[in-house]
Structures are given as structure tokens and as C-alpha cells.
XYZ file of C-alpha atoms in Angstrom:
689
model
C 35.433 -5.486 86.163
C 32.511 -8.202 86.084
C 30.147 -7.745 89.316
C 29.625 -10.678 91.351
C 25.779 -11.016 91.856
C 25.168 -14.148 94.026
C 23.148 -13.493 97.012
C 22.830 -16.417 99.572
C 19.538 -15.417 100.823
C 17.771 -15.367 97.636
C 19.816 -18.797 96.698
C 18.947 -20.921 100.136
C 15.085 -20.324 99.516
C 15.274 -22.199 96.298
C 13.566 -25.891 96.458
C 15.158 -27.793 93.954
C 18.317 -28.040 92.000
C 16.813 -26.903 88.563
C 15.273 -23.763 90.384
C 19.217 -23.261 91.505
C 20.413 -23.872 88.023
C 18.205 -21.110 86.662
C 19.192 -18.962 89.396
C 22.942 -19.288 88.183
C 21.982 -18.966 84.673
C 19.886 -15.918 84.945
C 22.843 -14.250 87.197
C 25.112 -15.023 84.375
C 22.723 -13.762 81.353
C 22.056 -10.519 83.489
C 25.611 -9.394 82.468
C 25.962 -9.089 78.631
C 29.584 -8.666 79.159
C 29.429 -12.280 80.486
C 26.672 -13.887 78.455
C 25.943 -13.130 74.672
C 22.076 -12.623 74.267
C 20.794 -16.188 73.325
C 24.537 -17.186 73.913
C 26.235 -19.469 76.246
C 24.931 -22.482 78.326
C 24.880 -24.167 81.482
C 24.119 -27.434 82.725
C 23.936 -29.878 86.156
C 24.117 -33.374 86.606
C 21.864 -34.832 89.643
C 20.503 -38.053 90.687
C 16.626 -38.467 90.395
C 13.893 -41.572 89.498
C 12.417 -42.264 86.328
C 9.041 -43.221 85.874
C 9.234 -46.418 87.423
C 11.203 -45.008 90.935
C 14.593 -46.084 89.409
C 17.763 -43.617 90.281
C 19.285 -42.740 87.463
C 22.015 -39.957 86.633
C 20.688 -36.797 84.619
C 22.074 -33.680 83.430
C 19.871 -30.826 82.899
C 21.213 -28.569 79.836
C 20.235 -25.212 78.774
C 17.298 -25.784 75.729
C 18.159 -24.667 72.070
C 16.713 -20.735 71.455
C 16.753 -19.522 74.893
C 18.279 -16.962 76.657
C 20.272 -17.545 79.462
C 18.854 -13.965 81.383
C 15.386 -14.799 81.073
C 15.105 -18.723 80.886
C 13.125 -20.588 83.232
C 13.308 -24.431 84.348
C 10.870 -25.265 81.482
C 13.565 -24.114 78.894
C 16.033 -26.677 80.065
C 16.380 -30.532 79.238
C 16.799 -33.700 80.694
C 19.086 -36.184 79.306
C 20.249 -39.606 80.763
C 23.722 -39.758 81.049
C 24.178 -43.270 80.890
C 23.062 -43.044 77.699
C 25.365 -40.086 76.614
C 28.627 -40.743 77.999
C 29.421 -44.196 75.512
C 29.610 -41.400 72.970
C 33.223 -40.732 74.140
C 34.503 -43.552 72.833
C 33.519 -42.743 69.327
C 36.108 -41.346 66.616
C 33.565 -39.341 64.757
C 29.769 -38.216 65.004
C 28.251 -35.765 62.278
C 25.472 -33.242 63.648
C 22.986 -35.101 62.121
C 23.988 -38.143 64.308
C 24.242 -36.372 67.362
C 20.921 -34.635 67.213
C 19.110 -38.068 66.522
C 21.112 -39.719 69.074
C 20.513 -36.932 71.905
C 16.582 -37.255 71.435
C 16.397 -40.789 72.622
C 18.271 -39.693 75.819
C 15.737 -37.072 76.407
C 13.768 -37.887 79.887
C 10.789 -35.927 78.567
C 10.264 -35.562 74.874
C 8.026 -32.414 75.903
C 11.633 -30.632 77.130
C 13.069 -28.239 74.299
C 15.711 -29.660 72.217
C 18.935 -29.491 73.748
C 21.794 -26.942 73.193
C 23.864 -27.809 70.281
C 26.896 -27.814 73.074
C 25.208 -30.761 75.147
C 28.217 -32.963 74.995
C 30.462 -30.586 75.786
C 28.734 -30.427 79.325
C 28.261 -34.388 79.302
C 32.001 -35.179 78.733
C 33.108 -32.581 81.201
C 33.094 -35.094 84.481
C 31.896 -32.278 86.996
C 28.645 -31.742 88.381
C 28.044 -28.079 87.575
C 29.253 -26.401 84.241
C 29.027 -22.661 82.710
C 29.814 -22.040 79.024
C 30.130 -18.227 78.609
C 30.905 -15.804 75.514
C 32.813 -12.839 78.281
C 34.331 -9.794 76.534
C 37.589 -10.179 77.985
C 37.899 -13.965 77.755
C 37.259 -13.515 73.783
C 39.260 -10.695 73.786
C 42.032 -13.030 74.667
C 40.725 -16.042 72.244
C 40.712 -13.374 69.444
C 44.318 -12.008 69.721
C 46.753 -13.550 67.481
C 48.834 -14.052 70.521
C 46.032 -14.966 72.831
C 47.197 -18.366 74.097
C 50.726 -16.717 75.238
C 48.599 -14.289 77.070
C 46.670 -16.932 78.527
C 49.743 -18.204 79.705
C 50.648 -15.455 81.328
C 47.357 -14.977 83.293
C 46.239 -18.519 84.245
C 50.171 -20.054 84.031
C 49.121 -24.358 83.829
C 45.352 -23.789 84.792
C 43.602 -23.445 81.425
C 43.471 -25.824 78.312
C 43.658 -23.998 74.927
C 41.447 -25.412 72.240
C 42.533 -24.155 68.455
C 38.600 -23.102 66.365
C 36.375 -26.171 65.692
C 32.958 -25.693 65.304
C 30.865 -26.621 67.977
C 29.769 -30.147 68.336
C 30.643 -33.727 68.820
C 34.721 -33.080 67.736
C 34.931 -29.893 69.884
C 33.291 -31.692 72.802
C 35.673 -34.338 72.629
C 38.792 -31.918 72.298
C 37.721 -30.502 75.616
C 36.980 -33.393 77.299
C 40.516 -35.070 76.424
C 42.374 -31.597 76.861
C 41.117 -31.405 80.374
C 41.420 -34.831 81.109
C 45.530 -34.571 80.134
C 45.491 -31.020 82.399
C 45.574 -32.228 86.318
C 45.437 -28.591 86.780
C 43.098 -27.408 84.675
C 40.428 -24.817 85.993
C 39.061 -23.483 82.742
C 39.138 -24.033 78.841
C 39.936 -21.295 76.235
C 37.990 -22.333 72.999
C 39.857 -20.049 70.347
C 37.342 -17.479 68.480
C 34.684 -18.450 71.116
C 34.434 -18.532 74.571
C 34.995 -20.015 78.043
C 34.067 -23.074 79.836
C 34.534 -23.412 84.045
C 32.860 -25.766 86.333
C 32.318 -26.514 89.935
C 30.868 -28.912 92.277
C 28.350 -26.409 93.808
C 25.953 -24.095 91.849
C 27.632 -21.370 93.791
C 31.501 -22.162 93.239
C 30.877 -22.770 89.506
C 29.038 -19.075 89.306
C 31.839 -17.628 91.330
C 34.695 -19.431 89.499
C 33.353 -17.894 86.117
C 33.410 -14.501 87.793
C 36.714 -15.126 89.149
C 38.123 -15.914 85.767
C 36.734 -13.601 83.780
C 38.096 -10.467 86.067
C 41.779 -12.043 86.157
C 41.264 -11.680 82.114
C 39.885 -8.003 82.832
C 42.294 -6.970 85.243
C 45.036 -8.028 82.648
C 43.558 -6.365 80.057
C 43.063 -3.022 81.916
C 46.428 -2.681 82.304
C 46.936 -2.926 78.544
C 44.520 -0.516 77.365
C 45.508 3.185 76.584
C 42.185 4.999 76.306
C 43.810 7.520 74.173
C 45.350 5.429 71.582
C 42.576 2.629 71.531
C 41.506 1.823 68.053
C 44.509 4.147 66.857
C 43.118 7.413 68.314
C 40.418 9.391 67.269
C 40.222 10.753 63.727
C 36.621 11.943 63.455
C 34.851 14.273 65.941
C 31.144 12.940 66.882
C 28.208 15.623 66.155
C 26.271 17.650 68.590
C 23.554 15.003 70.118
C 21.068 17.633 68.206
C 23.081 17.322 65.044
C 23.351 13.486 65.380
C 19.183 13.074 65.801
C 18.392 15.703 62.961
C 20.954 13.513 60.796
C 19.148 10.107 61.863
C 15.606 11.302 61.164
C 16.403 12.306 57.324
C 18.551 9.277 56.575
C 16.854 6.257 58.892
C 13.960 6.145 56.516
C 16.215 5.991 53.806
C 18.170 3.402 55.343
C 15.155 1.243 55.890
C 13.839 1.175 52.184
C 17.302 0.105 51.158
C 17.595 -2.694 53.158
C 14.330 -3.924 52.916
C 15.289 -6.107 50.374
C 12.431 -8.886 50.697
C 10.883 -7.785 53.460
C 10.379 -4.782 55.876
C 12.868 -4.253 58.428
C 12.614 -1.909 61.591
C 15.824 0.431 61.952
C 17.207 1.194 65.404
C 20.379 3.521 66.294
C 22.838 3.623 68.920
C 24.891 6.909 69.758
C 26.746 5.500 72.806
C 30.414 6.728 73.686
C 31.621 3.219 73.197
C 29.806 3.109 69.479
C 31.027 6.381 69.046
C 34.861 5.825 70.457
C 34.832 3.163 67.539
C 33.081 4.483 64.676
C 35.508 7.809 65.069
C 38.574 6.284 65.409
C 41.311 5.849 63.094
C 41.341 1.902 62.586
C 37.519 1.505 62.733
C 37.563 0.991 58.706
C 39.965 -1.874 58.833
C 39.013 -3.575 62.078
C 35.334 -3.538 61.170
C 36.021 -5.867 58.309
C 37.877 -8.197 59.800
C 34.977 -10.523 60.881
C 33.244 -11.533 63.754
C 34.631 -12.168 66.891
C 32.684 -15.334 67.691
C 29.956 -17.469 66.398
C 27.410 -16.102 69.030
C 27.845 -12.668 67.116
C 27.876 -13.303 64.119
C 24.715 -15.348 63.731
C 22.952 -11.652 64.662
C 25.963 -9.214 62.892
C 26.714 -11.084 60.015
C 30.690 -11.409 58.970
C 31.140 -8.103 58.866
C 29.111 -4.337 59.519
C 28.664 -1.244 56.696
C 31.235 1.032 57.354
C 30.179 4.284 55.672
C 33.253 6.193 54.858
C 32.261 9.978 55.964
C 33.769 12.929 57.263
C 31.221 14.443 59.461
C 32.555 17.522 59.988
C 31.556 18.576 56.626
C 28.021 18.574 57.599
C 27.357 17.523 54.040
C 23.787 15.069 54.505
C 23.283 14.525 50.947
C 26.692 12.996 50.226
C 26.232 10.940 53.577
C 23.028 9.637 51.676
C 24.820 8.901 48.504
C 27.448 6.922 50.385
C 24.660 4.908 52.356
C 22.991 4.155 48.959
C 26.322 3.076 47.196
C 27.470 1.184 50.308
C 24.220 -0.522 50.886
C 24.350 -1.542 47.378
C 27.929 -2.847 47.440
C 27.300 -4.797 50.722
C 24.176 -6.462 48.851
C 26.702 -7.453 46.089
C 29.787 -8.684 47.968
C 27.058 -10.960 50.406
C 25.618 -12.467 47.230
C 29.154 -13.237 45.846
C 30.218 -14.576 49.731
C 26.958 -16.881 49.572
C 27.516 -18.322 46.020
C 31.618 -18.697 47.192
C 30.297 -21.029 50.345
C 26.896 -22.328 49.431
C 26.259 -26.202 49.489
C 23.266 -27.088 48.280
C 19.529 -26.699 49.682
C 21.156 -23.371 50.961
C 18.649 -20.443 50.860
C 20.353 -17.045 51.049
C 19.267 -14.653 53.910
C 18.666 -11.006 53.130
C 21.736 -9.904 51.854
C 21.577 -6.280 53.912
C 23.514 -5.349 56.625
C 22.753 -5.557 60.531
C 25.097 -3.181 61.508
C 25.643 0.308 59.722
C 28.855 2.091 61.042
C 28.684 6.148 60.519
C 31.343 8.394 61.796
C 30.080 11.098 63.605
C 26.809 9.194 64.393
C 27.055 6.104 65.726
C 25.423 2.751 64.596
C 22.624 1.954 62.617
C 20.946 -1.595 63.388
C 18.601 -3.299 61.375
C 16.179 -6.362 62.349
C 12.430 -8.012 61.547
C 11.554 -5.913 64.975
C 13.079 -3.471 66.977
C 13.914 -6.051 69.419
C 16.163 -7.906 67.104
C 17.755 -4.844 65.588
C 18.754 -3.872 69.142
C 19.966 -7.538 69.547
C 22.233 -6.819 66.602
C 23.266 -3.518 68.350
C 23.828 -5.069 71.665
C 25.729 -7.960 69.836
C 28.084 -5.337 68.459
C 28.798 -3.580 71.547
C 30.175 -6.613 72.240
C 32.497 -7.030 69.473
C 33.606 -3.440 69.958
C 34.314 -4.380 73.642
C 36.458 -7.515 72.110
C 38.150 -5.616 69.546
C 39.163 -3.037 72.093
C 40.778 -5.369 73.853
C 42.431 -7.980 71.545
C 44.178 -4.677 69.939
C 45.219 -3.592 73.246
C 46.826 -6.690 73.554
C 48.112 -7.795 70.303
C 46.351 -8.244 66.849
C 42.669 -9.014 66.505
C 42.075 -12.261 64.251
C 38.427 -13.702 63.509
C 36.472 -16.459 62.010
C 37.806 -16.877 58.311
C 35.039 -16.545 55.425
C 34.347 -20.248 55.390
C 34.130 -20.555 59.409
C 32.083 -17.630 59.607
C 29.614 -19.177 56.381
C 29.511 -22.763 58.083
C 28.266 -20.901 61.049
C 25.766 -18.572 59.516
C 23.934 -21.384 57.496
C 24.416 -24.139 60.128
C 21.288 -26.401 60.190
C 21.746 -26.587 63.784
C 22.014 -22.928 64.243
C 18.908 -22.280 61.683
C 16.883 -24.757 63.761
C 16.594 -21.849 66.315
C 14.553 -20.084 63.943
C 11.990 -22.420 63.645
C 11.208 -21.847 67.162
C 10.491 -18.242 66.643
C 6.524 -18.044 66.231
C 5.092 -17.097 62.535
C 4.721 -13.470 61.974
C 1.847 -11.680 62.152
C -0.307 -9.669 59.917
C 1.425 -6.507 60.809
C 4.543 -7.810 62.038
C 7.831 -5.563 60.703
C 5.567 -2.532 60.503
C 4.870 0.650 62.102
C 1.494 2.031 63.017
C 1.188 5.872 64.261
C -2.212 6.623 65.800
C -3.415 9.730 66.172
C -5.667 10.489 68.995
C -4.186 7.368 70.701
C -5.200 7.781 74.580
C -9.025 7.962 73.568
C -11.086 5.073 73.487
C -11.192 4.525 69.329
C -7.114 5.459 69.329
C -6.266 3.108 72.154
C -8.095 0.334 71.340
C -6.874 0.548 67.656
C -3.324 0.738 68.992
C -3.970 -2.310 71.332
C -5.125 -4.392 68.109
C -1.788 -3.282 66.445
C 0.253 -4.412 68.476
C -1.370 -7.918 68.997
C -1.270 -8.706 65.072
C 2.666 -7.608 65.536
C 2.951 -3.728 64.740
C 5.251 -1.564 66.216
C 3.025 1.470 67.624
C 3.256 5.305 67.924
C 0.773 6.331 70.060
C 0.511 10.208 69.430
C -2.155 12.135 71.573
C -1.763 15.835 73.277
C -2.727 14.119 76.210
C 0.911 12.415 76.606
C -0.173 10.774 80.186
C -2.920 9.063 78.646
C -0.815 8.157 75.597
C 2.427 7.184 77.834
C -0.261 4.846 79.660
C -1.137 3.012 76.396
C 2.248 2.490 75.310
C 3.305 1.348 78.791
C 0.287 -1.423 78.658
C 1.611 -2.533 75.144
C 5.191 -2.899 76.036
C 3.973 -4.654 79.194
C 2.564 -7.090 77.303
C 4.405 -7.745 74.229
C 7.739 -6.185 75.365
C 9.866 -3.291 75.580
C 9.910 -0.930 72.707
C 6.694 -2.389 71.011
C 5.117 1.124 71.541
C 6.538 4.662 72.147
C 4.240 7.758 73.120
C 4.791 11.102 71.730
C 2.795 14.373 72.699
C 1.517 16.225 69.636
C -0.825 18.740 68.883
C -2.271 18.027 65.247
C -2.875 21.780 64.219
C 0.670 22.546 65.254
C 3.221 22.073 62.126
C 6.442 21.537 64.287
C 4.998 19.043 66.467
C 3.597 17.414 63.830
C 7.302 17.252 62.167
C 9.004 16.410 65.261
C 6.552 13.528 66.240
C 7.178 11.850 62.817
C 10.993 12.347 63.082
C 10.747 10.718 66.367
C 9.059 7.678 64.515
C 11.803 7.679 61.973
C 14.792 7.763 64.858
C 12.940 4.695 66.819
C 11.616 2.514 64.280
C 12.912 3.637 60.640
C 9.815 5.155 59.535
C 6.144 4.443 59.197
C 3.673 1.785 57.473
C 0.296 2.780 58.802
C -1.148 6.490 59.854
C -4.365 6.379 61.486
C -5.459 9.928 61.204
C -8.131 9.611 64.431
C -7.303 13.023 66.650
C -10.640 14.575 67.360
C -13.088 16.747 69.519
C -16.952 18.104 68.675
C -18.708 20.877 69.287
C -22.881 21.428 69.022
C -24.743 24.638 68.321
C -27.326 25.823 66.563
C -26.292 27.331 63.141
C -27.134 30.913 63.803
C -25.219 30.542 67.152
C -22.178 28.944 65.670
C -19.184 31.460 66.617
C -16.212 31.915 64.531
C -14.139 30.604 67.599
C -16.301 27.225 67.525
C -15.955 27.047 63.692
C -12.102 27.414 63.489
C -11.526 25.011 66.308
C -13.438 22.319 64.293
C -11.565 22.970 60.987
C -8.321 23.429 62.757
C -8.405 20.086 64.652
C -10.447 18.123 62.013
C -9.665 19.323 58.933
C -6.235 21.046 59.500
C -4.728 18.670 61.986
C -5.679 15.539 59.498
C -3.818 17.507 56.577
C -0.707 18.393 58.288
C -0.554 14.654 59.974
C -1.476 13.295 56.164
C 1.050 15.323 54.645
C 4.048 14.576 56.986
C 2.928 10.863 56.824
C 3.107 10.949 52.956
C 6.266 12.836 52.804
C 8.011 10.050 55.069
C 6.273 7.089 53.008
C 7.648 8.800 49.751
C 10.813 8.914 51.276
C 10.841 5.123 52.095
C 9.785 3.676 49.114
C 7.448 1.158 50.352
C 3.988 2.393 50.198
C 1.865 2.785 53.121
C -1.934 2.744 54.566
C -3.987 5.752 55.825
C -6.667 5.420 57.249
C -9.196 8.481 58.236
C -11.353 7.958 61.146
C -14.507 10.178 60.031
C -18.208 9.800 61.195
C -21.247 9.250 60.189
C -21.503 13.405 59.879
C -19.274 12.987 57.145
C -21.909 12.266 54.401
C -24.960 13.177 57.131
C -25.949 16.781 57.901
C -26.044 16.676 61.643
C -28.581 18.412 63.314
C -26.925 21.646 65.515
C -23.454 20.509 64.305
C -22.516 22.334 61.171
C -18.984 23.300 62.357
C -18.369 19.381 63.125
C -20.514 17.872 60.327
C -18.567 20.304 57.943
C -14.749 19.501 58.839
C -15.731 15.601 58.879
C -16.925 16.046 55.400
C -13.575 17.999 54.605
C -11.665 14.699 56.202
C -13.488 12.581 54.043
C -12.652 14.518 51.164
C -9.435 14.982 51.699
C -8.207 11.430 52.056
C -10.038 10.743 48.657
C -7.468 13.589 47.185
C -4.463 11.990 48.846
C -5.660 8.336 47.535
C -5.797 9.899 43.904
C -1.797 11.055 44.520
C -0.769 8.644 46.458
C -1.420 5.707 44.371
C 1.653 6.251 41.983
C 3.804 5.368 45.467
C 1.756 2.391 46.586
C 0.031 4.576 49.497
C -3.695 3.813 49.871
C -5.639 5.995 51.540
C -9.333 4.900 53.006
C -11.885 6.086 55.807
C -13.620 4.553 58.641
C -17.136 6.166 59.628
C -18.140 5.467 62.907
C -21.275 7.380 64.367
C -22.052 7.059 68.116
C -19.096 5.362 69.822
C -19.625 6.530 73.654
C -17.500 4.065 75.036
C -13.954 5.194 76.631
C -14.619 8.572 74.843
C -13.052 12.077 75.850
C -15.481 13.405 73.217
C -18.672 11.959 74.679
C -17.433 12.462 78.351
C -17.283 16.216 77.510
C -20.125 18.822 76.928
C -20.763 17.239 73.645
C -23.131 14.511 75.289
C -25.377 17.242 76.634
C -25.159 19.091 73.557
C -26.260 16.214 71.605
C -29.013 15.312 74.036
C -30.480 18.597 73.998
C -30.446 18.740 70.033
C -32.326 15.568 70.250
C -34.915 16.489 73.420
C -33.339 13.482 75.826
C -31.388 13.303 78.822
C -27.682 12.768 78.567
C -27.889 9.241 80.269
C -30.979 8.358 77.151
C -28.127 8.723 74.291
C -27.066 5.285 74.371
C -30.418 3.844 74.137
C -31.375 6.626 71.783
C -28.446 6.143 68.995
C -29.399 1.765 69.212
C -32.810 2.384 68.343
C -32.060 4.469 65.686
C -29.680 1.897 63.733
C -31.128 -0.722 60.792
C -29.351 -3.323 63.067
C -30.393 -1.878 66.631
C -27.112 -2.116 68.055
C -24.569 0.352 69.757
C -21.124 1.025 68.135
C -17.763 0.405 70.159
C -14.175 1.201 70.275
C -13.472 -2.166 69.006
C -15.829 -2.499 66.377
C -13.930 0.718 64.450
C -10.505 -1.074 65.358
C -11.877 -3.831 63.257
C -12.390 -1.637 60.420
C -9.229 0.470 60.863
C -7.276 -2.814 60.676
C -9.126 -4.389 57.816
C -8.203 -1.185 55.907
C -4.371 -1.059 57.062
C -4.195 -5.145 56.105
C -2.947 -7.201 53.142
C -6.720 -8.074 52.565
C -7.473 -4.805 51.416
C -4.112 -4.107 49.604
C -6.053 -3.062 46.311
C -8.415 -0.943 47.774
C -7.892 2.865 47.793
C -10.423 5.892 47.993
C -12.969 4.190 49.794
C -15.199 4.510 52.555
C -16.492 2.278 55.195
C -19.740 3.191 57.542
C -19.755 1.406 60.890
C -22.826 2.934 62.613
C -25.051 -0.042 62.676
C -26.645 1.205 59.826
C -28.121 4.905 59.798
C -30.336 4.812 56.582
C -29.813 8.830 56.519
C -26.306 8.329 56.366
C -26.492 5.376 53.636
C -23.540 6.722 51.129
C -25.196 7.263 47.871
């Protein structure tokens, strides 16, 4: 059952009618079984004054491209109803005419473009209107006997409208249907959704919830969990088994779906998904088509179903079936496009947004983790609709032509233009070791700012989690994850990269930055000190780079590695033999990998900083005192000492190193590998030669 979230104490403090409309809209969007991500629209009619102080009737309606759950007042558009109502007298109106006409009805040209269903709201004579896509309602609207079911639930209180794509014709059909039925309390749109109304915002909201729950109660009486979707055919693998297989297959899926642009890949193995993918009817039901237009835009017309028996446990067989399946999906999508295209249409990526795998769950693809998860969330809604519809009768869907008209509908494509341009590292995943430290954390933040998804890896998991939380707060949930990793432990390194594969589908950039430093005269250097430096700075960099290399090869998309070395990589630092030798090994290891990686499009470059004291865990340790002692100065004199020995008389900060790292990882350096770049202010003794 759908919960009533209305809170009078919250509502009564709102000052304006528009704020109250925002409140109602956010409540509807808070429950995705009521309002899909980005779908549905709400409106309110009110009397206001124009710029000359004259009263006018205005309708506020959701603007295109916004989401009911998160939208604010600025996402609504105000239109003069006096200008819109005469359109009811027209017999027909094209989408292009409608959009152009409505642009002249806006009370403020800076408002967002009005919803594509604006006329639906304008033509109905009610003050408050909700249009939503609830699971329970769409279950009825997508059942072959849906109208008969609706009569059993609502009697004569509803208006049934056959499927017509949103626009002028549908809006007029709805208005005329309501006008003919004096008892009408709701409109059911075949394969589409629900329209309800009220004289107050609260009345409208509560009517919407009440209507949905009437349908929900009816459907619940018809559902038999034991036989839903034909009953279970396969048994889900254990969580550990699923995770192990996903870590193997997701980089391969990412390679195969990155048709013209890289894609981010996520997975979902919730009980609802597993019930569906493991059922007898999933192979057929999943291919019938999208439940409603709002689903289709983000899930494509059909998902890819992988016909694999999980009980065999044959992962190589699964990989081959995935390869065959994605190849077939591409060919079928290209044929679908050619059959239905009109002049000027440009084909989207012909790859699945939803991949269903028995025993494992659902894999989703998108240009970002957020969009991959939107595809997954909407397929959750599709599963719920199919569950309801098949419990009532037979599930029916938009046909191929209807689907194409929605997917390539100019008014729907317009929403895509509202997205900001993609940044340098959009669609890419950066894995940064030592991500909690000064250089590491600044690098993580910069990658996120430039569009990347970031894996913040560090032995200090609390520090890594703080950095990831900060990034997610600024750039959106899921843009960063924190993983605990000791670079000297082979198993921990492997597990960290598996986590990256399960979360994002793989990696594109690796920054080998984890570090420590010790200082002592050579004859006082212990084996323990020597091994510590070699283990972290040499063996650790080897283990991380090797695991990254393996994953990049599996993805087949190339990649970039950046090693954070040191001025000591090329300069024999006083009283730092263990540290300097390990840093020199790092730099040469990078060049060795560059020589091998070129064949796979994997670039490897090194950045050599010096004396980056700010925010550094290394410089806040005994290293500061040891280095000061080596130079015969006090620890608080180090910063000035290092500045004065540079040719440019400057200090070096974490952001300076981050700039160099991002340069090497970017398209600006796409033809550069095996290179080293000093960022030390110019220490003449360390000039590469």
C-alpha cells in the first residue's frame, strides 16, 4: 500500500501557493511506486497580477526535465490560461505548433519550458491536478482486460483513454471524456498512467493516494507469490557467489556496451529483481516491451535477457552468452531503428540499458552511475507492473512503432539538451591510492569536479570515507566510494579492484600515490626500514599497477596510469637511501609498464613532486624532523628552506601535483606515455638528464 505522507504542520507554514505545489509534488515523487524518476507532472491554477498590476489567471505546471521528488519553485512554469483555453476549439495541433504557441503564453521567458503534458492540465477545469505513473495503476492500464478491471474497482468514477502519445490530441480526449462523465474522479490512460484532481492541494494529493490504494488492494488480492511470473525456474546464487561472478563479468560488459562512448555499469540483486530473473516467464515477459513511455526512455524498449543456467556455475559460458547477447541486441536495435526512422533521426547507442541474468540479478548501463541506477530503478517499476498485470490478466505493452515514436520523439529528446555538457572525465572511473592524504584527496576532488567517478583507496578508511562523503555531497550520491586497501597485501588489492568493478564496471585511470618516507644515514639504515620503503613504494605500486593492468586489458578500453614519484626518483637524497631507491624503482617500473601497455592503449606516466608539506601525513610524521636534521635546520624552517632552493622560489602544494596528474590522465596527453614530469619548483640538482 502507498503511504500518505501529508503533514499538516509542514504544509501550514508554507507562504505561497507555489510553495504548496512544490510540497505536494515532492511528496508524490518521494515514493517511486507513485512517480517515476523524471516522470509525471503537477499543476495549480491561481489568480495573480501581471507586470501592470492587472489580475490574470495563471496555471503553474511542472517544467520539462525536472523531477517531482527534488524540484523546487524555479522548476515550475507560469502560463496565462486566457491564452491557452481557446486551443480547446481546435481540431488538431502538431507538437511543434503546441510548443511554439505555449512559449508565447509564459508569464516569464526565463521559466523552464513547460511540461509536454501542459495542455492536459490546462484543459481540465480543476484547480489542482496530478498526473502520475503508479505501479498499481499501470498494472491495470497494461493488462489486456484493464478496462474491465477498472470498472470492477472504480465503477463509473473513471474515464478510460486509449493509448495516444502525449500532446494536444490526448489532452483534448481527456478533457472531453471528463466533461461527458459527471461522476468522473480520475482518468486512466492506457499504457500510460493516472490523472486526478482536487480543489485544494491536500485534497488533490489525498485523492491520488486513495485512488492508487484502491487499485493496490485489488491487485494484492489477485497476486499469488508462489506462482507469480510462472513460478521460480532458477535458484539465486549466494551473495558471495553473485559478487564474485559480477566482479569478473562487469568489466567485460562495460567493454561491450561502450559502443561510441564509455558507459558506467551497475548491478542490482534485490529480492524483487531475483524473483523476476529466476522465473519461468521472464524470458518471454521481458521481451514484450516497455510498460509506459516514461520507462522506455531510460530502459529502451526491451532489456537483454541472458539465457544461462546459474546452477552450472560455468562463468566462461556466461561470458560467451553475454558477448553473443550484446552482439545480437546491437543488430536487432539497429534493425529496429532502420524500420522506424524518419529523416534526420540519429541513432542512440544500440546497446542494452538493462541486462537480466538468472541467478545473479540485473546489470544496468548509463553515462554515469546515477543514470545507470535510474535505468535500474525504472526497471524495478516495470517488474512491479508486470507482476500486477500478469496477476490480473495478460501483460500488454507499447508496440514497436509506438515505442520508437516515444524514444525518438523531439519533445522527449529536448530533455536531453537540458543536461550540462560532459566534462573531461565524464564516463570515466579514477582509482586513487593514498586517497585520504594531501595529494591524494586533492586529486580525488579534482577528478570528481571534472566529471569522474572516484575510488578513494587508503589504509586510513576513515579518512578515505570522509573524502568520498565530501565528493558525494557536492557532486551527487555514488560519485565516489571509499575502499580500505593496504597496497602491500596482494589479496586486499585484488578485492579493492573487484569492488571498483562491481560498483562502476571497471576503471579507466589509476593514480599510484600511496606513500611513506623514512630518513637515516645509509650505514644506520636497518633492513626493516629498507623493506618498509620497498614494500610500500615499490612492491605496493607493482601490485596496484598489475591489478589495474589486468582490469584495463579485460575492459579493452585502454586506460591511463599515473605514478606519483618524487624528486628523489632522479636525485640521490641525503640520508634517504631506502626512500630514494624505492622511488627510483617506481619511476622505472612505470616506464616498463608503458612499454608493454601501449599495445592495449594503456598509458603510464610519472609525476615527480618535491616537498609537498601541506595536508601530508608523511610530512606530519617523523619524516619532517628527520629531513630537518639532515639539513641542519629546525622543522618549522623546512618550508622556507625548500622554497629558497627552487629556481622559481616557490612552494609546491597538493593542487599543483593534482594539476599534473589530471593532465597526464586527460585527452591532452592521449599520445604521451613513459614520460615523467617534475613539479618541484625547479630543483637544479634534480633536473632530468
